[in-house]
mmCIF file of C-alpha atoms in Angstrom:
data_model
loop_
_atom_site.group_PDB
_atom_site.id
_atom_site.type_symbol
_atom_site.label_atom_id
_atom_site.label_comp_id
_atom_site.label_asym_id
_atom_site.label_seq_id
_atom_site.Cartn_x
_atom_site.Cartn_y
_atom_site.Cartn_z
ATOM 1 C CA PHE A 8 119.558 125.161 106.009
ATOM 2 C CA ALA A 9 116.689 123.505 104.150
ATOM 3 C CA PHE A 10 114.183 120.861 105.169
ATOM 4 C CA ASP A 11 111.599 118.853 103.239
ATOM 5 C CA GLU A 12 110.016 115.425 103.020
ATOM 6 C CA PHE A 13 110.645 113.029 100.140
ATOM 7 C CA GLY A 14 108.204 110.271 99.444
ATOM 8 C CA PRO A 15 106.124 108.275 99.608
ATOM 9 C CA LEU A 16 108.704 105.497 99.704
ATOM 10 C CA ALA A 17 107.243 102.054 99.062
ATOM 11 C CA CYS A 18 108.797 98.606 98.735
ATOM 12 C CA VAL A 19 107.712 98.068 95.145
ATOM 13 C CA PRO A 20 109.660 97.165 92.018
ATOM 14 C CA THR A 21 110.698 100.484 90.493
ATOM 15 C CA PRO A 22 111.569 100.787 86.798
ATOM 16 C CA GLY A 23 114.841 102.268 85.678
ATOM 17 C CA SER A 24 117.509 101.700 83.070
ATOM 18 C CA CYS A 25 120.410 99.278 83.073
ATOM 19 C CA TRP A 26 122.507 97.061 80.830
ATOM 20 C CA ALA A 27 121.057 93.651 80.085
ATOM 21 C CA PRO A 28 122.351 90.776 77.947
ATOM 22 C CA LYS A 29 121.130 90.865 74.350
ATOM 23 C CA GLY A 30 117.801 89.109 74.019
ATOM 24 C CA ARG A 31 117.284 88.952 77.809
ATOM 25 C CA PRO A 32 115.630 92.177 78.896
ATOM 26 C CA GLN A 33 115.240 92.787 82.587
ATOM 27 C CA ARG A 34 111.624 92.345 83.668
ATOM 28 C CA LEU A 35 109.861 93.876 86.631
ATOM 29 C CA PRO A 36 107.906 91.396 88.729
ATOM 30 C CA ALA A 37 104.253 92.031 89.426
ATOM 31 C CA ASN A 38 103.434 93.658 92.720
ATOM 32 C CA TYR A 39 99.837 93.009 93.623
ATOM 33 C CA HIS A 40 100.093 93.244 97.395
ATOM 34 C CA LYS A 41 101.717 96.203 99.126
ATOM 35 C CA THR A 42 101.750 94.862 102.663
ATOM 36 C CA GLN A 43 104.530 97.057 104.055
ATOM 37 C CA GLY A 44 102.916 100.478 103.652
ATOM 38 C CA VAL A 45 104.767 103.657 102.768
ATOM 39 C CA ARG A 46 107.352 105.827 104.497
ATOM 40 C CA GLN A 47 108.597 109.420 104.175
ATOM 41 C CA PHE A 48 112.226 110.555 104.115
ATOM 42 C CA HIS A 49 112.644 113.699 106.229
ATOM 43 C CA GLY A 50 115.690 115.354 104.718
ATOM 44 C CA CYS A 51 117.853 118.171 106.050
ATOM 45 C CA TYR A 52 120.399 120.037 103.944
ATOM 46 C CA SER A 53 123.162 122.396 105.017
ATOM 47 C CA VAL A 54 123.606 124.844 102.149
ATOM 48 C CA GLY A 55 126.938 126.197 103.433
ATOM 49 C CA GLU A 56 128.525 122.783 104.035
ATOM 50 C CA ASP A 57 126.772 121.038 101.108
ATOM 51 C CA ARG A 58 125.807 118.175 103.434
ATOM 52 C CA LEU A 59 122.582 116.144 103.292
ATOM 53 C CA TRP A 60 121.172 113.971 106.078
ATOM 54 C CA GLY A 61 117.832 112.667 107.205
ATOM 55 C CA VAL A 62 115.705 109.905 108.641
ATOM 56 C CA VAL A 63 112.888 107.712 107.315
ATOM 57 C CA ARG A 64 109.584 108.100 109.177
ATOM 58 C CA HIS A 65 106.153 106.465 108.950
ATOM 59 C CA ARG A 66 104.385 109.718 108.097
ATOM 60 C CA LYS A 67 104.617 113.490 108.009
ATOM 61 C CA SER A 68 103.786 115.165 111.306
ATOM 62 C CA ALA A 69 104.607 118.214 113.403
ATOM 63 C CA THR A 70 106.491 116.006 115.879
ATOM 64 C CA HIS A 71 108.780 114.674 113.140
ATOM 65 C CA THR A 72 109.271 118.170 111.729
ATOM 66 C CA LEU A 73 110.301 119.389 115.171
ATOM 67 C CA ALA A 74 112.757 116.481 115.496
ATOM 68 C CA ALA A 75 114.314 117.438 112.160
ATOM 69 C CA LEU A 76 114.580 121.096 113.184
ATOM 70 C CA ARG A 77 116.280 120.023 116.417
ATOM 71 C CA SER A 78 118.820 117.999 114.411
ATOM 72 C CA ILE A 79 119.497 121.084 112.282
ATOM 73 C CA ARG A 80 119.925 123.253 115.394
ATOM 74 C CA ALA A 81 122.338 120.652 116.842
ATOM 75 C CA THR A 82 124.712 121.183 113.901
ATOM 76 C CA ARG A 83 125.220 124.792 115.068
ATOM 77 C CA PRO A 84 125.493 124.667 118.880
ATOM 78 C CA ASP A 85 127.004 128.182 119.023
ATOM 79 C CA ARG A 86 123.484 129.659 119.435
ATOM 80 C CA GLN A 87 123.945 131.894 116.394
ATOM 81 C CA PRO A 88 120.726 132.499 114.468
ATOM 82 C CA ILE A 89 119.991 129.974 111.746
ATOM 83 C CA TYR A 90 117.501 130.149 108.901
ATOM 84 C CA VAL A 91 115.607 127.081 107.710
ATOM 85 C CA ILE A 92 113.831 127.043 104.349
ATOM 86 C CA LEU A 93 110.790 124.757 104.275
ATOM 87 C CA ASP A 94 107.476 124.568 102.477
ATOM 88 C CA ASN A 95 104.291 125.813 104.087
ATOM 89 C CA LEU A 96 102.801 122.414 104.848
ATOM 90 C CA SER A 97 100.529 122.494 107.900
ATOM 91 C CA ALA A 98 102.807 119.970 109.672
ATOM 92 C CA HIS A 99 105.577 122.590 109.516
ATOM 93 C CA LYS A 100 103.617 125.454 111.062
ATOM 94 C CA GLY A 101 102.280 124.297 114.427
ATOM 95 C CA ALA A 102 102.346 126.456 117.542
ATOM 96 C CA ARG A 103 104.850 124.101 119.218
ATOM 97 C CA ILE A 104 107.231 124.495 116.282
ATOM 98 C CA HIS A 105 106.971 128.290 116.305
ATOM 99 C CA ARG A 106 107.539 128.466 120.097
ATOM 100 C CA TRP A 107 110.556 126.153 119.840
ATOM 101 C CA ALA A 108 111.998 128.166 116.933
ATOM 102 C CA ALA A 109 111.623 131.447 118.842
ATOM 103 C CA ARG A 110 113.329 130.009 121.954
ATOM 104 C CA ASN A 111 116.214 128.458 119.959
ATOM 105 C CA ASN A 112 117.060 131.354 117.633
ATOM 106 C CA VAL A 113 115.756 129.602 114.505
ATOM 107 C CA GLU A 114 113.940 131.554 111.823
ATOM 108 C CA LEU A 115 111.574 129.533 109.652
ATOM 109 C CA CYS A 116 111.474 130.726 106.031
ATOM 110 C CA PHE A 117 108.414 129.291 104.287
ATOM 111 C CA THR A 118 108.292 128.986 100.502
ATOM 112 C CA PRO A 119 105.128 130.185 98.763
ATOM 113 C CA THR A 120 102.464 127.684 97.779
ATOM 114 C CA TYR A 121 103.433 125.693 94.651
ATOM 115 C CA ALA A 122 106.996 127.027 94.802
ATOM 116 C CA SER A 123 108.931 123.910 95.753
ATOM 117 C CA TRP A 124 111.587 124.996 93.256
ATOM 118 C CA ALA A 125 112.578 127.705 95.756
ATOM 119 C CA ASN A 126 113.718 125.148 98.354
ATOM 120 C CA PRO A 127 117.393 124.210 97.761
ATOM 121 C CA ILE A 128 116.920 120.667 99.091
ATOM 122 C CA GLU A 129 114.594 119.739 96.203
ATOM 123 C CA VAL A 130 117.440 119.261 93.699
ATOM 124 C CA HIS A 131 119.045 116.654 95.972
ATOM 125 C CA PHE A 132 115.976 114.424 95.869
ATOM 126 C CA GLY A 133 116.538 113.751 92.138
ATOM 127 C CA PRO A 134 119.797 111.849 92.754
ATOM 128 C CA LEU A 135 118.047 109.925 95.560
ATOM 129 C CA ARG A 136 115.367 108.941 93.074
ATOM 130 C CA SER A 137 117.809 107.952 90.330
ATOM 131 C CA PHE A 138 120.598 106.337 92.414
ATOM 132 C CA VAL A 139 118.556 104.597 95.139
ATOM 133 C CA LEU A 140 115.050 103.987 93.811
ATOM 134 C CA ALA A 141 115.431 103.606 90.029
ATOM 135 C CA ASN A 142 115.743 99.993 88.868
ATOM 136 C CA SER A 143 115.358 98.665 92.404
ATOM 137 C CA GLU A 144 113.323 96.040 94.180
ATOM 138 C CA HIS A 145 113.880 96.565 97.898
ATOM 139 C CA THR A 146 112.420 93.712 99.923
ATOM 140 C CA SER A 147 111.681 95.735 103.059
ATOM 141 C CA HIS A 148 111.768 99.265 104.385
ATOM 142 C CA VAL A 149 114.870 98.331 106.374
ATOM 143 C CA ALA A 150 116.700 97.457 103.131
ATOM 144 C CA LEU A 151 115.405 100.640 101.469
ATOM 145 C CA THR A 152 116.522 102.764 104.434
ATOM 146 C CA ARG A 153 119.973 101.141 104.409
ATOM 147 C CA ALA A 154 120.358 101.876 100.691
ATOM 148 C CA LEU A 155 119.192 105.441 101.239
ATOM 149 C CA HIS A 156 121.651 106.063 104.071
ATOM 150 C CA ALA A 157 124.481 104.413 102.112
ATOM 151 C CA HIS A 158 123.789 106.865 99.302
ATOM 152 C CA LEU A 159 123.759 109.797 101.755
ATOM 153 C CA ARG A 160 127.173 108.772 103.116
ATOM 154 C CA TRP A 161 128.560 108.434 99.568
ATOM 155 C CA ARG A 162 126.931 111.694 98.503
ATOM 156 C CA ASN A 163 128.452 113.669 101.399
ATOM 157 C CA ASP A 164 131.910 112.224 100.635
ATOM 158 C CA HIS A 165 131.617 112.859 96.864
ATOM 159 C CA ALA A 166 129.550 116.050 96.668
ATOM 160 C CA ARG A 167 131.356 117.210 93.488
ATOM 161 C CA ASP A 168 131.049 113.910 91.581
ATOM 162 C CA PRO A 169 130.136 114.646 87.916
ATOM 163 C CA GLU A 170 127.289 112.090 87.817
ATOM 164 C CA LEU A 171 125.811 113.481 91.013
ATOM 165 C CA LEU A 172 126.015 117.044 89.717
ATOM 166 C CA ALA A 173 124.388 115.987 86.422
ATOM 167 C CA ALA A 174 121.522 114.313 88.320
ATOM 168 C CA GLN A 175 121.080 117.481 90.381
ATOM 169 C CA ARG A 176 120.929 119.591 87.204
ATOM 170 C CA ARG A 177 118.304 117.274 85.710
ATOM 171 C CA GLU A 178 116.208 117.515 88.874
ATOM 172 C CA ARG A 179 116.581 121.310 88.947
ATOM 173 C CA VAL A 180 115.269 121.477 85.389
ATOM 174 C CA ARG A 181 112.397 119.123 86.226
ATOM 175 C CA VAL A 182 111.349 121.017 89.361
ATOM 176 C CA ARG A 183 111.573 124.418 87.719
ATOM 177 C CA SER A 184 109.661 123.234 84.666
ATOM 178 C CA GLU A 185 106.662 122.512 86.879
ATOM 179 C CA ARG A 186 105.818 126.181 86.409
ATOM 180 C CA HIS A 187 106.200 125.634 82.631
ATOM 181 C CA ARG A 188 108.856 128.278 82.235
ATOM 182 C CA ARG A 189 112.613 128.373 82.274
ATOM 183 C CA TRP A 190 114.496 129.741 85.234
ATOM 184 C CA GLY A 191 115.328 133.426 84.821
ATOM 185 C CA GLN A 192 113.027 133.881 81.842
ATOM 186 C CA PRO A 193 110.123 136.323 82.033
ATOM 187 C CA GLN A 194 106.672 134.809 82.084
ATOM 188 C CA HIS A 195 105.016 135.120 78.661
ATOM 189 C CA ARG A 196 101.539 136.546 78.587
ATOM 190 C CA ALA A 197 98.981 135.483 76.069
ATOM 191 C CA ALA A 198 98.100 138.057 73.464
ATOM 192 C CA ALA A 199 94.656 139.565 73.943
#
């Protein structure tokens, strides 16, 4: 399993690309006042089942991380050991979380610092960004959350859709290029 947060999610006009009538380009309205704050999507991903789920929260916290880990554990009630990949954010490493994981046969596998590319859930946030947020103007966080969950339902029913797979490949390239090298290629050293 994999867990990570995606955000911040804000109710602001977000640019994207779309078809527009000739001579009538689509304009983004100004957004001077952000009165609704931001939210975080706490996402869980089952690598074996290729299933993504999650919940939108007000902020990142150890309590919300523990709730997400409990939802992951609930998918495997057979008490077999499970492994959860997550980044080493301080909200993921509290004493309560470690005690709960030890009692419930959950092993937490932390990625190294600045190695978000190693978490398999990261590639699934690209399609969320392009299918839900791009070219959108959600009026409230309720509308944004509904759109997000509608995409998750569609995504789990159509996990092998060519457009979805292409968006995942683009996100994989983007995340792995953060280290400024291609996946599987040796790191080049500067000549002395």
